[in-house]
mmCIF file of C-alpha atoms in Angstrom:
data_model
loop_
_atom_site.group_PDB
_atom_site.id
_atom_site.type_symbol
_atom_site.label_atom_id
_atom_site.label_comp_id
_atom_site.label_asym_id
_atom_site.label_seq_id
_atom_site.Cartn_x
_atom_site.Cartn_y
_atom_site.Cartn_z
ATOM 1 C CA MET A 1 16.680 3.809 -23.447
ATOM 2 C CA GLY A 2 15.220 6.620 -21.347
ATOM 3 C CA ARG A 3 17.202 9.691 -20.432
ATOM 4 C CA ARG A 4 19.071 9.376 -17.151
ATOM 5 C CA THR A 5 18.921 12.114 -14.567
ATOM 6 C CA HIS A 6 22.281 13.720 -13.816
ATOM 7 C CA PRO A 7 23.653 12.340 -10.500
ATOM 8 C CA ALA A 8 23.925 15.826 -9.002
ATOM 9 C CA ILE A 9 20.277 16.533 -9.798
ATOM 10 C CA GLN A 10 19.233 13.164 -8.365
ATOM 11 C CA THR A 11 21.182 13.881 -5.175
ATOM 12 C CA PHE A 12 19.523 17.286 -4.875
ATOM 13 C CA LYS A 13 16.087 15.705 -5.304
ATOM 14 C CA GLY A 14 16.835 13.116 -2.646
ATOM 15 C CA ARG A 15 18.115 15.632 -0.129
ATOM 16 C CA ALA A 16 15.238 18.027 -0.788
ATOM 17 C CA ALA A 17 12.623 15.279 -0.433
ATOM 18 C CA ALA A 18 14.221 13.884 2.724
ATOM 19 C CA GLY A 19 14.497 17.396 4.172
ATOM 20 C CA ALA A 20 10.831 18.111 3.508
ATOM 21 C CA LEU A 21 9.812 14.804 5.090
ATOM 22 C CA ARG A 22 11.959 15.508 8.153
ATOM 23 C CA LEU A 23 10.352 18.932 8.562
ATOM 24 C CA LEU A 24 6.881 17.388 8.354
ATOM 25 C CA GLY A 25 7.981 14.797 10.876
ATOM 26 C CA LEU A 26 8.734 17.541 13.399
ATOM 27 C CA LEU A 27 5.134 18.746 13.479
ATOM 28 C CA PRO A 28 2.975 17.679 16.446
ATOM 29 C CA PHE A 29 0.363 15.185 15.311
ATOM 30 C CA ALA A 30 -2.573 17.587 15.762
ATOM 31 C CA LEU A 31 -0.906 20.243 13.602
ATOM 32 C CA ASN A 32 0.244 17.593 11.123
ATOM 33 C CA ARG A 33 -3.322 16.376 10.656
ATOM 34 C CA ALA A 34 -4.812 19.912 10.465
ATOM 35 C CA LEU A 35 -2.348 21.055 7.791
ATOM 36 C CA ALA A 36 -2.844 17.867 5.776
ATOM 37 C CA THR A 37 -6.616 18.280 5.849
ATOM 38 C CA GLY A 38 -6.435 21.891 4.740
ATOM 39 C CA LEU A 39 -3.944 21.199 1.953
ATOM 40 C CA GLY A 40 -5.963 18.197 0.760
ATOM 41 C CA ARG A 41 -9.089 20.329 0.468
ATOM 42 C CA LEU A 42 -7.209 22.948 -1.511
ATOM 43 C CA LEU A 43 -5.822 20.338 -3.917
ATOM 44 C CA GLY A 44 -9.342 19.055 -4.557
ATOM 45 C CA VAL A 45 -10.306 22.322 -6.264
ATOM 46 C CA PRO A 46 -7.806 23.149 -9.062
ATOM 47 C CA PRO A 47 -7.311 20.796 -12.050
ATOM 48 C CA THR A 48 -4.207 19.031 -10.697
ATOM 49 C CA GLU A 49 -2.824 15.787 -12.107
ATOM 50 C CA ALA A 50 -3.745 13.947 -8.899
ATOM 51 C CA ARG A 51 -7.346 15.141 -9.168
ATOM 52 C CA ARG A 52 -7.510 14.197 -12.861
ATOM 53 C CA VAL A 53 -6.213 10.654 -12.293
ATOM 54 C CA THR A 54 -8.449 10.192 -9.246
ATOM 55 C CA ARG A 55 -11.557 11.155 -11.214
ATOM 56 C CA ILE A 56 -10.626 8.813 -14.084
ATOM 57 C CA ASN A 57 -9.996 5.860 -11.756
ATOM 58 C CA LEU A 58 -13.261 6.408 -9.896
ATOM 59 C CA ARG A 59 -15.175 6.634 -13.167
ATOM 60 C CA LEU A 60 -13.647 3.348 -14.319
ATOM 61 C CA CYS A 61 -13.831 1.439 -11.041
ATOM 62 C CA LEU A 62 -16.921 2.774 -9.281
ATOM 63 C CA PRO A 63 -19.251 4.012 -12.024
ATOM 64 C CA GLU A 64 -22.279 3.241 -9.849
ATOM 65 C CA GLN A 65 -20.930 5.265 -6.907
ATOM 66 C CA PRO A 66 -23.154 8.263 -6.119
ATOM 67 C CA GLN A 67 -21.438 11.624 -5.635
ATOM 68 C CA ARG A 68 -18.156 10.568 -7.228
ATOM 69 C CA GLU A 69 -16.913 14.154 -7.187
ATOM 70 C CA ALA A 70 -17.289 14.306 -3.416
ATOM 71 C CA LEU A 71 -15.523 10.951 -3.123
ATOM 72 C CA ALA A 72 -12.661 12.221 -5.320
ATOM 73 C CA ARG A 73 -12.191 15.267 -3.085
ATOM 74 C CA ALA A 74 -12.321 13.117 0.060
ATOM 75 C CA SER A 75 -9.765 10.714 -1.425
ATOM 76 C CA LEU A 76 -7.311 13.543 -2.109
ATOM 77 C CA VAL A 77 -7.651 14.725 1.496
ATOM 78 C CA GLU A 78 -6.971 11.195 2.770
ATOM 79 C CA SER A 79 -3.932 10.853 0.490
ATOM 80 C CA ILE A 80 -2.377 14.040 1.831
ATOM 81 C CA LYS A 81 -3.104 12.906 5.388
ATOM 82 C CA ASN A 82 -1.254 9.687 4.619
ATOM 83 C CA THR A 83 1.794 11.527 3.255
ATOM 84 C CA PHE A 84 1.959 13.855 6.243
ATOM 85 C CA GLU A 85 1.425 11.186 8.869
ATOM 86 C CA ILE A 86 3.980 8.716 7.506
ATOM 87 C CA ALA A 87 6.551 11.531 7.408
ATOM 88 C CA ARG A 88 5.941 11.878 11.149
ATOM 89 C CA PHE A 89 5.781 8.152 11.861
ATOM 90 C CA TRP A 90 9.029 7.355 10.030
ATOM 91 C CA ARG A 91 10.710 9.683 12.549
ATOM 92 C CA HIS A 92 8.497 8.654 15.482
ATOM 93 C CA PRO A 93 7.462 5.020 14.880
ATOM 94 C CA GLY A 94 6.336 4.586 18.470
ATOM 95 C CA ASP A 95 3.850 7.423 18.066
ATOM 96 C CA GLY A 96 2.335 5.755 15.007
ATOM 97 C CA LEU A 97 1.940 2.430 16.756
ATOM 98 C CA ALA A 98 0.526 4.053 19.901
ATOM 99 C CA ARG A 99 -2.308 5.463 17.795
ATOM 100 C CA VAL A 100 -3.685 1.991 17.001
ATOM 101 C CA VAL A 101 -6.789 2.007 19.202
ATOM 102 C CA ALA A 102 -8.807 -0.922 17.814
ATOM 103 C CA GLU A 103 -8.427 -4.243 15.968
ATOM 104 C CA ASP A 104 -11.047 -6.059 13.925
ATOM 105 C CA GLY A 105 -10.902 -9.565 12.442
ATOM 106 C CA ASP A 106 -7.409 -10.373 13.726
ATOM 107 C CA GLY A 107 -8.370 -13.573 15.578
ATOM 108 C CA PRO A 108 -7.800 -16.058 12.694
ATOM 109 C CA LEU A 109 -4.497 -14.343 11.879
ATOM 110 C CA ARG A 110 -3.295 -14.718 15.446
ATOM 111 C CA GLN A 111 -4.304 -18.386 15.434
ATOM 112 C CA ALA A 112 -2.431 -19.054 12.188
ATOM 113 C CA VAL A 113 0.711 -17.425 13.605
ATOM 114 C CA ALA A 114 0.360 -19.388 16.849
ATOM 115 C CA ASN A 115 0.188 -22.582 14.756
ATOM 116 C CA ARG A 116 3.425 -21.518 13.002
ATOM 117 C CA GLU A 117 1.751 -21.558 9.624
ATOM 118 C CA PRO A 118 3.365 -19.453 6.899
ATOM 119 C CA VAL A 119 1.259 -16.308 6.544
ATOM 120 C CA LEU A 120 1.073 -13.818 3.693
ATOM 121 C CA ILE A 121 -0.533 -10.428 4.277
ATOM 122 C CA LEU A 122 -1.800 -8.569 1.218
ATOM 123 C CA ALA A 123 -1.671 -4.881 2.131
ATOM 124 C CA PRO A 124 -2.974 -2.627 -0.656
ATOM 125 C CA HIS A 125 -2.630 1.170 -0.810
ATOM 126 C CA LEU A 126 -5.485 1.675 1.628
ATOM 127 C CA GLY A 127 -5.472 3.656 4.869
ATOM 128 C CA CYS A 128 -2.049 4.151 6.491
ATOM 129 C CA TRP A 129 0.107 1.216 5.410
ATOM 130 C CA GLU A 130 3.087 2.314 7.521
ATOM 131 C CA VAL A 131 1.031 2.004 10.714
ATOM 132 C CA LEU A 132 0.025 -1.472 9.530
ATOM 133 C CA ASN A 133 3.717 -2.326 9.021
ATOM 134 C CA PHE A 134 4.511 -1.243 12.581
ATOM 135 C CA TRP A 135 1.610 -3.233 14.029
ATOM 136 C CA LEU A 136 2.486 -6.418 12.135
ATOM 137 C CA ALA A 137 6.143 -6.130 13.134
ATOM 138 C CA ARG A 138 5.372 -5.665 16.822
ATOM 139 C CA GLU A 139 2.654 -8.300 17.051
ATOM 140 C CA PHE A 140 4.150 -11.074 14.908
ATOM 141 C CA GLY A 141 7.543 -10.158 13.504
ATOM 142 C CA LEU A 142 7.378 -8.989 9.893
ATOM 143 C CA HIS A 143 9.333 -10.015 6.803
ATOM 144 C CA ALA A 144 8.914 -7.728 3.791
ATOM 145 C CA MET A 145 10.525 -6.764 0.510
ATOM 146 C CA PHE A 146 11.990 -3.341 -0.125
ATOM 147 C CA ALA A 147 12.347 -1.763 -3.559
ATOM 148 C CA PRO A 148 14.579 1.349 -3.533
ATOM 149 C CA SER A 149 12.962 4.567 -4.766
ATOM 150 C CA GLY A 150 16.087 5.834 -6.508
ATOM 151 C CA LEU A 151 16.524 8.505 -3.814
ATOM 152 C CA PRO A 152 18.918 7.024 -1.216
ATOM 153 C CA GLU A 153 18.243 9.787 1.318
ATOM 154 C CA VAL A 154 14.521 9.004 1.267
ATOM 155 C CA ASP A 155 15.139 5.255 1.296
ATOM 156 C CA GLN A 156 17.198 5.644 4.468
ATOM 157 C CA LEU A 157 14.297 7.391 6.216
ATOM 158 C CA ILE A 158 11.894 4.661 5.138
ATOM 159 C CA LYS A 159 14.180 1.829 6.255
ATOM 160 C CA GLU A 160 14.845 3.421 9.640
ATOM 161 C CA GLY A 161 11.119 3.728 10.291
ATOM 162 C CA ARG A 162 10.209 0.254 9.076
ATOM 163 C CA GLU A 163 13.059 -1.536 10.833
ATOM 164 C CA HIS A 164 12.391 0.160 14.191
ATOM 165 C CA PHE A 165 10.224 -2.741 15.388
ATOM 166 C CA GLY A 166 12.479 -5.433 13.951
ATOM 167 C CA THR A 167 11.099 -5.878 10.442
ATOM 168 C CA THR A 168 13.376 -8.047 8.301
ATOM 169 C CA MET A 169 13.807 -6.413 4.888
ATOM 170 C CA TYR A 170 14.612 -8.310 1.671
ATOM 171 C CA PRO A 171 15.815 -6.712 -1.564
ATOM 172 C CA ALA A 172 13.394 -6.880 -4.498
ATOM 173 C CA THR A 173 15.628 -9.358 -6.362
ATOM 174 C CA ALA A 174 15.579 -13.066 -7.124
ATOM 175 C CA ARG A 175 17.893 -13.615 -4.167
ATOM 176 C CA GLY A 176 15.581 -11.590 -1.937
ATOM 177 C CA VAL A 177 12.553 -13.611 -3.027
ATOM 178 C CA ALA A 178 14.435 -16.853 -2.297
ATOM 179 C CA GLY A 179 15.220 -15.601 1.203
ATOM 180 C CA LEU A 180 11.591 -14.657 1.745
ATOM 181 C CA VAL A 181 10.404 -18.106 0.668
ATOM 182 C CA ARG A 182 12.821 -19.765 3.121
ATOM 183 C CA ALA A 183 11.561 -17.582 5.953
ATOM 184 C CA MET A 184 7.902 -18.270 5.109
ATOM 185 C CA ARG A 185 8.478 -22.026 5.047
ATOM 186 C CA GLN A 186 9.815 -21.686 8.586
ATOM 187 C CA GLY A 187 6.578 -20.008 9.689
ATOM 188 C CA ALA A 188 7.411 -16.338 9.100
ATOM 189 C CA LEU A 189 4.760 -13.728 8.385
ATOM 190 C CA THR A 190 5.350 -11.559 5.346
ATOM 191 C CA ALA A 191 3.482 -8.661 3.757
ATOM 192 C CA ILE A 192 3.286 -7.530 0.139
ATOM 193 C CA LEU A 193 1.721 -4.545 -1.623
ATOM 194 C CA PRO A 194 -0.392 -6.401 -4.213
ATOM 195 C CA ASP A 195 -1.833 -3.488 -6.210
ATOM 196 C CA GLN A 196 1.243 -1.941 -7.805
ATOM 197 C CA VAL A 197 1.824 -2.025 -11.567
ATOM 198 C CA ALA A 198 4.352 -4.823 -12.037
ATOM 199 C CA ASP A 199 7.253 -4.670 -14.471
ATOM 200 C CA ARG A 200 6.715 -6.430 -17.792
ATOM 201 C CA ARG A 201 8.402 -9.678 -16.720
ATOM 202 C CA SER A 202 6.568 -9.991 -13.408
ATOM 203 C CA GLY A 203 2.878 -9.576 -14.105
ATOM 204 C CA ARG A 204 -0.226 -10.548 -16.023
ATOM 205 C CA PHE A 205 -3.451 -8.765 -16.810
ATOM 206 C CA ALA A 206 -6.289 -9.561 -14.428
ATOM 207 C CA PRO A 207 -9.595 -7.762 -13.816
ATOM 208 C CA PHE A 208 -9.603 -5.065 -11.153
ATOM 209 C CA PHE A 209 -13.023 -3.458 -10.704
ATOM 210 C CA GLY A 210 -13.817 -4.814 -14.172
ATOM 211 C CA GLN A 211 -10.781 -3.171 -15.809
ATOM 212 C CA PRO A 212 -7.675 -4.974 -17.139
ATOM 213 C CA ALA A 213 -4.913 -4.277 -14.613
ATOM 214 C CA PHE A 214 -1.336 -5.477 -14.966
ATOM 215 C CA THR A 215 -1.033 -7.426 -11.724
ATOM 216 C CA GLY A 216 2.138 -8.737 -10.095
ATOM 217 C CA THR A 217 2.333 -12.525 -9.935
ATOM 218 C CA LEU A 218 4.734 -12.710 -6.978
ATOM 219 C CA SER A 219 2.018 -12.931 -4.310
ATOM 220 C CA CYS A 220 0.207 -15.876 -5.885
ATOM 221 C CA LYS A 221 3.477 -17.658 -6.663
ATOM 222 C CA LEU A 222 4.578 -17.297 -3.033
ATOM 223 C CA ILE A 223 1.224 -18.687 -1.918
ATOM 224 C CA LYS A 224 1.694 -21.781 -4.095
ATOM 225 C CA GLN A 225 5.318 -22.336 -3.051
ATOM 226 C CA THR A 226 4.648 -22.062 0.674
ATOM 227 C CA ASN A 227 0.950 -23.010 1.003
ATOM 228 C CA ALA A 228 0.595 -19.845 3.079
ATOM 229 C CA ARG A 229 -2.524 -18.678 4.870
ATOM 230 C CA VAL A 230 -3.543 -15.447 3.178
ATOM 231 C CA PHE A 231 -5.115 -12.396 4.768
ATOM 232 C CA LEU A 232 -5.740 -8.839 3.693
ATOM 233 C CA ALA A 233 -5.123 -6.041 6.170
ATOM 234 C CA TRP A 234 -5.178 -2.292 6.459
ATOM 235 C CA ALA A 235 -4.979 0.494 9.044
ATOM 236 C CA ARG A 236 -8.231 2.436 8.843
ATOM 237 C CA ARG A 237 -7.858 6.134 9.636
ATOM 238 C CA LEU A 238 -10.475 7.096 12.198
ATOM 239 C CA PRO A 239 -12.181 10.517 12.156
ATOM 240 C CA GLY A 240 -10.394 13.541 13.564
ATOM 241 C CA ARG A 241 -7.383 12.577 15.679
ATOM 242 C CA GLN A 242 -8.815 9.343 17.093
ATOM 243 C CA GLY A 243 -6.078 7.178 15.609
ATOM 244 C CA PHE A 244 -6.306 3.945 13.608
ATOM 245 C CA GLU A 245 -8.200 0.673 13.550
ATOM 246 C CA ILE A 246 -6.412 -2.416 12.215
ATOM 247 C CA ARG A 247 -8.708 -4.491 10.011
ATOM 248 C CA VAL A 248 -7.853 -8.048 8.933
ATOM 249 C CA ARG A 249 -9.856 -10.097 6.418
ATOM 250 C CA PRO A 250 -9.340 -13.616 4.968
ATOM 251 C CA ALA A 251 -8.542 -13.705 1.274
ATOM 252 C CA ASP A 252 -10.768 -15.438 -1.252
ATOM 253 C CA PRO A 253 -9.706 -19.150 -1.227
ATOM 254 C CA GLY A 254 -9.256 -18.882 -4.997
ATOM 255 C CA VAL A 255 -5.835 -17.287 -4.440
ATOM 256 C CA HIS A 256 -4.581 -20.865 -3.898
ATOM 257 C CA ASP A 257 -5.831 -22.067 -7.291
ATOM 258 C CA ASP A 258 -3.353 -23.782 -9.628
ATOM 259 C CA ASP A 259 -4.602 -21.595 -12.487
ATOM 260 C CA LEU A 260 -2.495 -18.447 -12.065
ATOM 261 C CA ASP A 261 -4.924 -16.253 -13.998
ATOM 262 C CA TYR A 262 -7.796 -17.356 -11.771
ATOM 263 C CA ALA A 263 -5.688 -16.861 -8.646
ATOM 264 C CA LEU A 264 -4.808 -13.311 -9.714
ATOM 265 C CA THR A 265 -8.452 -12.560 -10.491
ATOM 266 C CA THR A 266 -9.600 -13.725 -7.064
ATOM 267 C CA MET A 267 -6.776 -11.822 -5.372
ATOM 268 C CA ASN A 268 -7.903 -8.615 -7.064
ATOM 269 C CA ARG A 269 -11.496 -9.387 -6.111
ATOM 270 C CA SER A 270 -10.426 -9.663 -2.467
ATOM 271 C CA ILE A 271 -8.666 -6.296 -2.733
ATOM 272 C CA GLU A 272 -11.811 -4.768 -4.220
ATOM 273 C CA ALA A 273 -13.866 -5.977 -1.252
ATOM 274 C CA LEU A 274 -11.371 -4.386 1.140
ATOM 275 C CA ILE A 275 -11.442 -1.064 -0.709
ATOM 276 C CA ARG A 276 -15.243 -1.000 -0.637
ATOM 277 C CA GLU A 277 -15.072 -0.898 3.176
ATOM 278 C CA GLU A 278 -13.952 2.736 2.869
ATOM 279 C CA PRO A 279 -13.273 3.856 -0.728
ATOM 280 C CA ALA A 280 -12.135 7.362 0.258
ATOM 281 C CA GLN A 281 -9.008 5.937 1.921
ATOM 282 C CA TYR A 282 -7.752 4.187 -1.222
ATOM 283 C CA LEU A 283 -4.972 5.781 -3.290
ATOM 284 C CA TRP A 284 -7.073 6.571 -6.372
ATOM 285 C CA SER A 285 -4.454 9.043 -7.613
ATOM 286 C CA TYR A 286 -2.165 6.103 -8.532
ATOM 287 C CA LYS A 287 -2.137 5.258 -12.256
ATOM 288 C CA ARG A 288 -3.165 1.638 -11.750
ATOM 289 C CA PHE A 289 -4.113 1.187 -15.429
ATOM 290 C CA ARG A 290 -1.083 2.827 -17.013
ATOM 291 C CA ARG A 291 -0.177 -0.445 -18.717
ATOM 292 C CA GLN A 292 -2.765 -1.775 -21.152
ATOM 293 C CA PRO A 293 -3.163 -5.059 -23.072
ATOM 294 C CA PRO A 294 -2.484 -5.012 -26.806
ATOM 295 C CA GLY A 295 -5.052 -2.829 -28.500
ATOM 296 C CA GLY A 296 -6.069 -1.205 -25.227
ATOM 297 C CA THR A 297 -6.422 2.540 -24.772
ATOM 298 C CA LEU A 298 -4.517 4.326 -22.035
ATOM 299 C CA PRO A 299 -7.169 6.000 -19.852
ATOM 300 C CA TYR A 300 -4.859 8.767 -18.602
#
């Protein structure tokens, strides 16, 4: 058993984190973006943990990429921008949604929703996923799962922002999954983050950029249970303060395969294709390969 954090310390962490996010949320968007850019550039210089993990992931996933060091620095800047902007958008959801200035590839998604087909959106850690949440909720009505962070004060901020446009939230439990399946069978649109490291009971190893990645099976199981139409989507951050472009792409049809391992492999391949649209906006500082198959070597 791991050591548990004292409740008083956990409460302090939650209040401090929520307070910092609220302060960031008070900044005008132009100042928010300028500070994030400057801080991101500073963090790209010293040997921080985020920089170390980013460089390792890029070496593993994009070995052929020219100027990987420049890409690593750009990725850290984009990650800080994301943190700063979602702190603002959780407090001002309407401002986040108002900054969506373009949409690309959303026609088939709109048709599927109009036909009342169950729809599953795979939304990896690319671009600004909170802006995507707002857009999906306003345009179609969104059903999504919510896993608490362990900091109730922060969770309250997140829920307030995400529920502003009527998102229906389900707990990350067996009962929550059952409720999500019922909603999808009635034609609801749901979204899942498909590129998190799953817990040991909820995942399998599948290739991700040629590396074994412990991949959650929930998405592919939901697809089989509901025969959902599957799309990938992200909110691309445009240069400067131009706002965001929503991009929607159909998933590889292999995600419907009866062979779960093949379905997971094709799901990851679809995510890879999305990331290659703009690699700098992917969260490369996340330890995606922190769980290894037997005999594997931890890259971090």
